[in-house]
Coordinates of C-alpha atoms and ligand atoms in Angstrom, one line a residue:
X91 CA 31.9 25.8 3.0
X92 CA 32.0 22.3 1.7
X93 CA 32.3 21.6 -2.0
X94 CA 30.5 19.2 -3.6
X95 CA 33.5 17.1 -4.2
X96 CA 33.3 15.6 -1.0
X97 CA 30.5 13.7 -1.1
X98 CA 30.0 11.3 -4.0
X99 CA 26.4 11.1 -3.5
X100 CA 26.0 13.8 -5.5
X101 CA 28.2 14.9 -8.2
X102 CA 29.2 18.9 -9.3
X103 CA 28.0 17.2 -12.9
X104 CA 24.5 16.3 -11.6
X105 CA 24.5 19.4 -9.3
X106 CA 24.5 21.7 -12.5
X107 CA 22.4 19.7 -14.5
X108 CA 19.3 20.3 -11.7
X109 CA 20.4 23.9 -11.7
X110 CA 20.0 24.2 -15.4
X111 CA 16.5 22.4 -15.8
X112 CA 15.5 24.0 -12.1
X113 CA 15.9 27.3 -13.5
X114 CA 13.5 27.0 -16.4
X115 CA 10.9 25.6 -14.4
X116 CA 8.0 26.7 -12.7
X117 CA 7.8 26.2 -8.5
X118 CA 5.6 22.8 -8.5
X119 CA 7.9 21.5 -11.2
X120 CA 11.2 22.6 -9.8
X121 CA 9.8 21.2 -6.2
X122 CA 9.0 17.9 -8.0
X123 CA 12.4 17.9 -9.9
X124 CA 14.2 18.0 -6.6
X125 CA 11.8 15.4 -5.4
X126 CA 12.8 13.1 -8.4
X127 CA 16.1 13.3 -7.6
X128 CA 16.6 12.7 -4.2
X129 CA 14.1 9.5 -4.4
X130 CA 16.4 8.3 -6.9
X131 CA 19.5 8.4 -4.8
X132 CA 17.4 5.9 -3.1
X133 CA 16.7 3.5 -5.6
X134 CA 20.2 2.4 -6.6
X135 CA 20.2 -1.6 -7.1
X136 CA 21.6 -4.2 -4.8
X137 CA 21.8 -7.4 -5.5
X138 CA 22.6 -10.2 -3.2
X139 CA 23.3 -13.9 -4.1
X140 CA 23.1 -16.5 -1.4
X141 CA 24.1 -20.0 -1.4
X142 CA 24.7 -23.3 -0.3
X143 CA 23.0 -26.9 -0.2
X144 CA 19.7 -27.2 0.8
X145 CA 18.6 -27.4 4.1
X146 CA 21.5 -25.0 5.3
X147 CA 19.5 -22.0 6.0
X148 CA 19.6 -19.5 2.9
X149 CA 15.6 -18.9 2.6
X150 CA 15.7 -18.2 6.7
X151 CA 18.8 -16.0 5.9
X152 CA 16.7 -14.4 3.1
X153 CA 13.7 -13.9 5.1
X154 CA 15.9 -12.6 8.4
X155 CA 17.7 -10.0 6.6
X156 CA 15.1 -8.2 5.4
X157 CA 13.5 -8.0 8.8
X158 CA 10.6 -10.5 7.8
X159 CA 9.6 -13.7 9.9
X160 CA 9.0 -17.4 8.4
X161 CA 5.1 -16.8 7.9
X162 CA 5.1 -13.0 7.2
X163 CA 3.7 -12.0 3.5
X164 CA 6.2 -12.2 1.1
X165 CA 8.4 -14.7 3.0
X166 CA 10.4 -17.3 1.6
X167 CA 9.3 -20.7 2.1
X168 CA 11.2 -22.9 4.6
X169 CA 12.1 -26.2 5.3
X170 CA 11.2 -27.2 1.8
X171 CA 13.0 -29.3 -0.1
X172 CA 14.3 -27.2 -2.7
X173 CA 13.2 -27.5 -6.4
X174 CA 13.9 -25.1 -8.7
X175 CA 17.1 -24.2 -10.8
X176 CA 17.1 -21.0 -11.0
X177 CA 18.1 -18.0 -9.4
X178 CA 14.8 -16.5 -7.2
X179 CA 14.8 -13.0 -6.3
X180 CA 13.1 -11.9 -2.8
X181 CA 12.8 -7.7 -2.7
X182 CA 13.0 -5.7 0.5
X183 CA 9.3 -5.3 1.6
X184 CA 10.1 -1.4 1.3
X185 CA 13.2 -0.8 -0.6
X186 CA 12.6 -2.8 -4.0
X187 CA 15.5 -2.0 -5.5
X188 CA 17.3 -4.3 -3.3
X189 CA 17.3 -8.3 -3.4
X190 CA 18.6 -11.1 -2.3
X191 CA 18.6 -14.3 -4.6
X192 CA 17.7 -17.6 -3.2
X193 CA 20.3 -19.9 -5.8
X194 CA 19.8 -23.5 -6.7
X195 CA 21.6 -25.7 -4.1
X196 CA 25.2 -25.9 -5.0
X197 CA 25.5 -29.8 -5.8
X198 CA 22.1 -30.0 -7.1
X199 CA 22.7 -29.3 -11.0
X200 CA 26.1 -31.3 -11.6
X201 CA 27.4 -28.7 -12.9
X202 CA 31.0 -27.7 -12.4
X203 CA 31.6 -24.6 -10.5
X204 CA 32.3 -22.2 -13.6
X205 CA 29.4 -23.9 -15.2
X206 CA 27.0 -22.8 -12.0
X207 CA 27.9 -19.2 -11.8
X208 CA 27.3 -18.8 -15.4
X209 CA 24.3 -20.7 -14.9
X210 CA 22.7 -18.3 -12.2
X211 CA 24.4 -15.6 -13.8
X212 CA 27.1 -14.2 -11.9
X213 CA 27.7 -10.7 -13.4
X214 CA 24.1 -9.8 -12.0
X215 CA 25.2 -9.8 -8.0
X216 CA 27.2 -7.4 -5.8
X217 CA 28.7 -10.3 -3.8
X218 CA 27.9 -13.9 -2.3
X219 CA 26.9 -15.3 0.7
X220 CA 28.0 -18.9 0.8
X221 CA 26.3 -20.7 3.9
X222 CA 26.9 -23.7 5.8
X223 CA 24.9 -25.4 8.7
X224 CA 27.7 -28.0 9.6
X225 CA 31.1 -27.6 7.5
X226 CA 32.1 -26.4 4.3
X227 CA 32.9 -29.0 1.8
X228 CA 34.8 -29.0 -1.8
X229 CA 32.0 -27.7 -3.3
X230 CA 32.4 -24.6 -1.5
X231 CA 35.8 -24.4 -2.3
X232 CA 35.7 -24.9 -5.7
X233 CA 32.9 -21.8 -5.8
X234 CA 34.9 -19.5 -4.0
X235 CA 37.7 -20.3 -6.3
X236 CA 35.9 -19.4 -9.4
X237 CA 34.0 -16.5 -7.4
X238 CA 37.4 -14.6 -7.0
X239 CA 38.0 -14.9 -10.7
X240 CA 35.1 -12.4 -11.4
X241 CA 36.9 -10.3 -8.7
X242 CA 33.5 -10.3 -6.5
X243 CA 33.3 -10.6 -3.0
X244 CA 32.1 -13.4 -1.0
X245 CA 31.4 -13.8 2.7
X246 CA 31.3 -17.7 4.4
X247 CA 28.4 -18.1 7.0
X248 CA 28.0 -20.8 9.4
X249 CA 24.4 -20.6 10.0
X250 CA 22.3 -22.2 13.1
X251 CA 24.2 -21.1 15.6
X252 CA 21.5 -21.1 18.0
X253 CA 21.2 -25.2 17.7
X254 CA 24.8 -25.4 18.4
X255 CA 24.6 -23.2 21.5
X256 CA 21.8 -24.8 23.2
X257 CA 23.6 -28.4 22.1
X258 CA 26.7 -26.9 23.8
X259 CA 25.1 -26.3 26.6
X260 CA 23.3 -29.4 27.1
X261 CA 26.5 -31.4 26.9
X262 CA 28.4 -28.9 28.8
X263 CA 26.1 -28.0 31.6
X264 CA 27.8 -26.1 34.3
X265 CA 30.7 -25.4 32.4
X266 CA 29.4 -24.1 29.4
X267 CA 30.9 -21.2 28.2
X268 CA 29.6 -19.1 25.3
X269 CA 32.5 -17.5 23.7
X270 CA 34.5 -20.2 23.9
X271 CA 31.7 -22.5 22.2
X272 CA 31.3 -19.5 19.4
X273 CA 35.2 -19.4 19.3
X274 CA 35.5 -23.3 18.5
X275 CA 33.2 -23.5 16.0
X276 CA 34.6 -20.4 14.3
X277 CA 38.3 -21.9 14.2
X278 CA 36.6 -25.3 13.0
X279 CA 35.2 -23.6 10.1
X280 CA 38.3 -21.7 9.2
X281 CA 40.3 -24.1 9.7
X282 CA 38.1 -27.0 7.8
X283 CA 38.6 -23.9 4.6
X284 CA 42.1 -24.1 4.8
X285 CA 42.1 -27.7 4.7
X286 CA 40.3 -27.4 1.6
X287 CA 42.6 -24.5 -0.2
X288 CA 40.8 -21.3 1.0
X289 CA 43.3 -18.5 1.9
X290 CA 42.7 -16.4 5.4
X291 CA 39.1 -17.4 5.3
X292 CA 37.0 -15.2 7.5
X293 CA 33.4 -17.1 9.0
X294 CA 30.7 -15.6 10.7
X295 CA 28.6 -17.3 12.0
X296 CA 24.5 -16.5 12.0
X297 CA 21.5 -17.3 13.7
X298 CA 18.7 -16.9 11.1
X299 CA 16.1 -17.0 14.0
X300 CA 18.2 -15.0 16.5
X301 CA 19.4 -12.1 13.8
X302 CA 20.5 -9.6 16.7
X303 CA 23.0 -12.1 17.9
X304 CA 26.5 -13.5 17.1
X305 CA 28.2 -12.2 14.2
X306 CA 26.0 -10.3 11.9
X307 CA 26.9 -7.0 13.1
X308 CA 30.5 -7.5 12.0
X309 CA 29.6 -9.5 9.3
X310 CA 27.2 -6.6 7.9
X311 CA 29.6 -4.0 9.0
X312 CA 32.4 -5.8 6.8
X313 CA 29.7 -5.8 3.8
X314 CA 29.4 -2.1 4.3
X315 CA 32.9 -1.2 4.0
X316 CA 33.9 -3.6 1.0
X317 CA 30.5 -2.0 -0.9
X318 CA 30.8 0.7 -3.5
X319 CA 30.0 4.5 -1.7
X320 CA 26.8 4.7 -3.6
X321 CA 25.8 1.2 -2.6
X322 CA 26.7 1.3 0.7
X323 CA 23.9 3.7 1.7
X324 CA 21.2 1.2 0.2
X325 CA 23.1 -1.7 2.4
X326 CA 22.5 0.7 5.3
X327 CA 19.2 1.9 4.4
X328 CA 17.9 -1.5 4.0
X329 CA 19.5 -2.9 7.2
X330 CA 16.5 -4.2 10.2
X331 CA 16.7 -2.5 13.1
X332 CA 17.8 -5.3 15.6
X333 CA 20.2 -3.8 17.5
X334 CA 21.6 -0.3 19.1
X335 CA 24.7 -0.7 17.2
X336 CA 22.9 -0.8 13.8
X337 CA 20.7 1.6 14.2
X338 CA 23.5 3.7 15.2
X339 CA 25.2 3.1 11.8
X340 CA 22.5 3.6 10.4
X341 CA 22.0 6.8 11.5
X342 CA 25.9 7.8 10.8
X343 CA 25.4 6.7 7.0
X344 CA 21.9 8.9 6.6
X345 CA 24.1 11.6 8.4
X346 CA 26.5 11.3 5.6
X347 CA 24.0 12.2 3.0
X348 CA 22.7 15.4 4.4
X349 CA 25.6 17.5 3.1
X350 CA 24.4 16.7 -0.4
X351 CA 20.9 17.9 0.6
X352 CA 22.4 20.8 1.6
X353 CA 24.0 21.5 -1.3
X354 CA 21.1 20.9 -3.1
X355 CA 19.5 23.6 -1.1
X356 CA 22.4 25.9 -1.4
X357 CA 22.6 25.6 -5.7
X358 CA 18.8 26.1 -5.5
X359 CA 19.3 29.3 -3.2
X360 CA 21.3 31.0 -5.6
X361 CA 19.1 30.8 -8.3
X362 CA 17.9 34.2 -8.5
X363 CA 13.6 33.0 -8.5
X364 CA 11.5 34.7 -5.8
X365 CA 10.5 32.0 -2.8
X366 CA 12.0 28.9 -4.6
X367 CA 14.8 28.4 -1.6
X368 CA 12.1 28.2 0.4
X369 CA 9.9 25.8 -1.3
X370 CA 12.6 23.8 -2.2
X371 CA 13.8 23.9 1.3
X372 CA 10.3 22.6 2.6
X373 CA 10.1 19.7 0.0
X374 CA 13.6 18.6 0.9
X375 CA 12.4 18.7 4.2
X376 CA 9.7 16.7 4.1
X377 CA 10.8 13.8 1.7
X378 CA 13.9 13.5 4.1
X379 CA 11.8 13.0 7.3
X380 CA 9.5 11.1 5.7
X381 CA 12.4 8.5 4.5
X382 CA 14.3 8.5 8.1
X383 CA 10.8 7.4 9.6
X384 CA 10.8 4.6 7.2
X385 CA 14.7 3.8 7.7
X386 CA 14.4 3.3 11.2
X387 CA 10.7 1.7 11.3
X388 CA 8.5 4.3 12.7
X389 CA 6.2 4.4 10.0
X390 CA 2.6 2.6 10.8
X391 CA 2.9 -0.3 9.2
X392 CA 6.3 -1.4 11.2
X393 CA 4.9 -0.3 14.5
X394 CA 2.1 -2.4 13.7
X395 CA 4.5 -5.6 12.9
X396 CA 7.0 -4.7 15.8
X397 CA 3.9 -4.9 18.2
X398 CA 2.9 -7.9 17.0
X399 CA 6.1 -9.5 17.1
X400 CA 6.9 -7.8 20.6
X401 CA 3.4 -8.0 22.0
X402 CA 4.1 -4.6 23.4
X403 CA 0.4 -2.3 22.2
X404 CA 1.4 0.5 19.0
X405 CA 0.4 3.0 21.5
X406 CA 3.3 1.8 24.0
X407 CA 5.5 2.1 21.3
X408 CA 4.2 5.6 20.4
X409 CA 4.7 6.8 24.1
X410 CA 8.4 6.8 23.7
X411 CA 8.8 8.4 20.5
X412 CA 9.5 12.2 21.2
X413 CA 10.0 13.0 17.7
X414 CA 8.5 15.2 14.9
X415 CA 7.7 11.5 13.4
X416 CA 5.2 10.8 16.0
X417 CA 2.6 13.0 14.3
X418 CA 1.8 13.2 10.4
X419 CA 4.7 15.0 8.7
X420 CA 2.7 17.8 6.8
X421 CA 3.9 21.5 5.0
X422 CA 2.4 23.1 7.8
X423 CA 4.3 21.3 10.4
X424 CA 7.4 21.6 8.5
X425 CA 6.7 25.6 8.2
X426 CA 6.4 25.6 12.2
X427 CA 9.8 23.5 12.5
X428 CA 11.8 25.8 10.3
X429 CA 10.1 29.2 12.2
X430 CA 11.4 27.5 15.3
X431 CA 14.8 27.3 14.3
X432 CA 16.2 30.6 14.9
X433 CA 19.1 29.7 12.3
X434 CA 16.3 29.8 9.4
X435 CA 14.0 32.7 10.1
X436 CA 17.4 34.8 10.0
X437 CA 18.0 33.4 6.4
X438 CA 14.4 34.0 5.3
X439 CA 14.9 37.7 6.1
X440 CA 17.9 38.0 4.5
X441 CA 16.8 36.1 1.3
X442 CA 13.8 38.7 1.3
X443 CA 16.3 41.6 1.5
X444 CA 19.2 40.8 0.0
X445 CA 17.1 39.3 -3.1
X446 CA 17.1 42.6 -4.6
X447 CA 20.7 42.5 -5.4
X448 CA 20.8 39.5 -7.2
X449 CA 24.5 38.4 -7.3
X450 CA 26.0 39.2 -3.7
X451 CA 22.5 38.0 -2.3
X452 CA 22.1 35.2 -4.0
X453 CA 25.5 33.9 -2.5
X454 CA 25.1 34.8 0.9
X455 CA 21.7 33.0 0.6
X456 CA 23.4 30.2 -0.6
X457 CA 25.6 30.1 2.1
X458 CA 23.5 30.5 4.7
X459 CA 20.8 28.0 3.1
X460 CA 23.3 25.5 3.2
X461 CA 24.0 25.5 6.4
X462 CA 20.0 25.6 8.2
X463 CA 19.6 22.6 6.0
X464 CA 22.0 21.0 7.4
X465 CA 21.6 21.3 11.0
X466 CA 17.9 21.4 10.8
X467 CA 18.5 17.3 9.0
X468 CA 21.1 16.7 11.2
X469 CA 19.6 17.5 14.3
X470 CA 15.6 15.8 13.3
X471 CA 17.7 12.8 12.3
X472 CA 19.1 12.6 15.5
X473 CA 15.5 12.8 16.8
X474 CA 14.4 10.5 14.9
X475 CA 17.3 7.9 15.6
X476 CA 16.7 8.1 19.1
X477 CA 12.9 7.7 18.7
X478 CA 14.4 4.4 17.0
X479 CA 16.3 3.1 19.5
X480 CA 13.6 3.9 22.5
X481 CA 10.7 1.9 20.6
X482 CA 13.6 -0.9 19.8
X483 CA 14.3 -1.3 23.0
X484 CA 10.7 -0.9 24.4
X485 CA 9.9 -3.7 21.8
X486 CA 12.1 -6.1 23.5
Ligands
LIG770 N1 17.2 -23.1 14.9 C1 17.4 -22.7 13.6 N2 16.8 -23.3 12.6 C2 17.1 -22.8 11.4 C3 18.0 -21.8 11.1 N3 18.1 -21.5 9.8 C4 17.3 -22.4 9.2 N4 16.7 -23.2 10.1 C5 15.7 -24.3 9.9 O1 16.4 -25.3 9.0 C6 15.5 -25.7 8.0 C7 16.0 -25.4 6.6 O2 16.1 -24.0 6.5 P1 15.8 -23.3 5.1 O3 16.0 -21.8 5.4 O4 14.6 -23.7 4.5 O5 17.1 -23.8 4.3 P2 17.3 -23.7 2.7 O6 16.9 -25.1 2.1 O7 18.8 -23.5 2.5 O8 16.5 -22.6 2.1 C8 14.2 -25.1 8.3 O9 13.4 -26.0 9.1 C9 14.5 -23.9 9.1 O10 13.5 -23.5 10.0 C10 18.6 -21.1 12.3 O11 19.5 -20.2 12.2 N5 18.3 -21.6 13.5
LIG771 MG1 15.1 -22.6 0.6

């Protein structure tokens, strides 16, 4: 059986510290408890700084990356010129414990480079997005220089890509060629980094109105595995579902966090208190499907903004999901899932037996608890993922 060493989402520290207060608790309370607990795994911060002069594309950037459009609610202004000083923070529409900060434009405060980040207050971001519509300049430079003094990371974008392409191809015409076009301007912007004192420099380089395209698969990827484990799973939670390959991470990284659940379940099964696994079991459940229908946009609120973006009717996109997130997730439907699986209604009868000897039953429970969570999560995720992809797709 796994330990809980494994999987840094949850510590053995944490684990015992919910069996403790669990224990002493009534059902509703110990239910709510877990409840607590797995939402906050959710709500760890992230904080991401994005910068460059003005004009170059940070409040599309902003707006792109978490999944909004120019004129939805809560969007960044764009094409203004820029005004303020300070740092503005834009939330994820459904994850508000991660933002990304619109920063003055660099150039625009005199101040030296050390004097900006301490200005916008560096300590407060994860890493930093520096962006570019044409080249990178000095000023960049000299940021990234005092950048990797804090020891932070930092990632160069070379934004508009889709006004270079179509320029490309205008001037090009029959010859044009795409990944040669990307290519050039990639080694132009490395290369115009070097010039300027910037070690291996890696660019991407982002369309802001075409998000699915280019480079910010690898570009987000690359975020992902330079993150923190506990922030990485915010990063991937948080991540719009524009392409196969995404929501396929996506789905990995959720994947990754079920063991924990299941461990959850299986500390809860050996506690020796009548129909708590159970309950437990249920509530885990249920708060687990309901955030995978929010992670990969199945919830009614993003099948109502994918249709309008797509044009495609909500009821279209219903028709391809196959999923238990199709209907309302209730206890009741839950109950019916878990009497499906064969794997569980073996455990509940075994629970109910072995229950009256506490210590060899409440191991085996706990054994066998952790396992029907797991492959019951593992396998509705992969429902659910799929459900995903199919209205993705039948969006474009
Ligand atoms: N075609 C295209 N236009 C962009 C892109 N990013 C920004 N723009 C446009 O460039 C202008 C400045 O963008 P904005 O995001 O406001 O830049 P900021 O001043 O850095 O926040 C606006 O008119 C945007 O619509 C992009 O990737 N493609
Ligand atoms: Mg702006």
């Amino acid at each position: 059986m796994a330990t809980s060493e494994d999987y840094s989402v949850i510590t053995q520290e944490e684990l015992e510290e919910l069996k403790e207060s669990i224990s002493t608790q009534d059902l509703p309370s110990a239910v709510d408890t877990i409840k607590h607990f797995l939402d906050q795994q959710d709500r760890v911060e992230l904080n991401i700084a994005v910068m460059g002069e003005s004009g170059s594309g940070k409040s599309t950037f902003i707006n792109a990356f978490r999944g909004l459009g120019d004129d939805d609610e809560d969007s960044a202004e764009t094409g203004e010129v820029e005004t303020t000083k300070e740092p503005k923070a834009y939330k994820h529409p459904k994850y508000k414990n991660m933002k990304l900060w619109d920063l003055p434009g660099i150039g625009t405060l005199n101040f030296k480079a050390d004097e900006y980040l301490k200005h916008v207050q560096f300590e407060r971001y994860d890493f930093f997005i520096i962006i570019t519509s044409d080249r990178f300049r000095e000023c960049h430079a000299d940021l990234v220089k005092e950048i990797k003094r804090t020891k932070k990371n930092f990632y160069f974008i070379r934004s508009k890509i889709d006004v270079s392409i179509d320029a490309a191809k205008r001037r090009q015409g029959k010859n044009f060629d795409e990944k040669k076009t990307l290519d050039n301007i990639r080694e132009d912007c490395v290369n115009g980094l070097r010039e300027i004192g910037v070690e291996d420099p890696v660019v991407f380089l982002i369309s802001g109105r075409d998000l699915n395209k280019y480079d910010f698969n690898s570009l987000h990827e690359r975020m992902e595995t330079e993150l923190p484990e506990h922030k990485r799973h915010v990063l991937m939670l948080t991540v719009p579902n524009i392409t196969t390959e995404i929501i396929e991470r996506k789905k990995k990284s959720l994947e990754k966090n079920i063991s924990s659940v299941g461990l959850l379940s299986a500390a809860v099964a050996a506690l020796p208190v009548p129909g708590l696994s159970v309950a437990v079991d249920i509530a885990l459940i249920v708060n687990k499907i309901q955030k995978y229908k929010t992670a990969f946009g199945l919830d009614d609120e993003s099948l109502q903004k994918i249709s309008e973006r797509s044009g495609k009717s909500v009821e279209f996109l219903k028709s391809v999901m196959k999923s238990v997130v199709r209907e309302e997730i209730t206890t009741a439907s839950i109950i019916l899932l878990l009497k499906q699986s064969s794997l569980y209604v073996a455990e509940e009868a075994v629970e109910r037996v072995l229950s009256f000897i506490p210590i060899i039953g409440s191991v085996l429970a706990a054994g066998l608890s952790f396992v029907a969570v797991s492959y019951m999560l593992k396998k509705i995720l992969n429902e659910i993922a799929e459900d995903g992809r199919n209205v993705h797709l039948a969006s474009m």
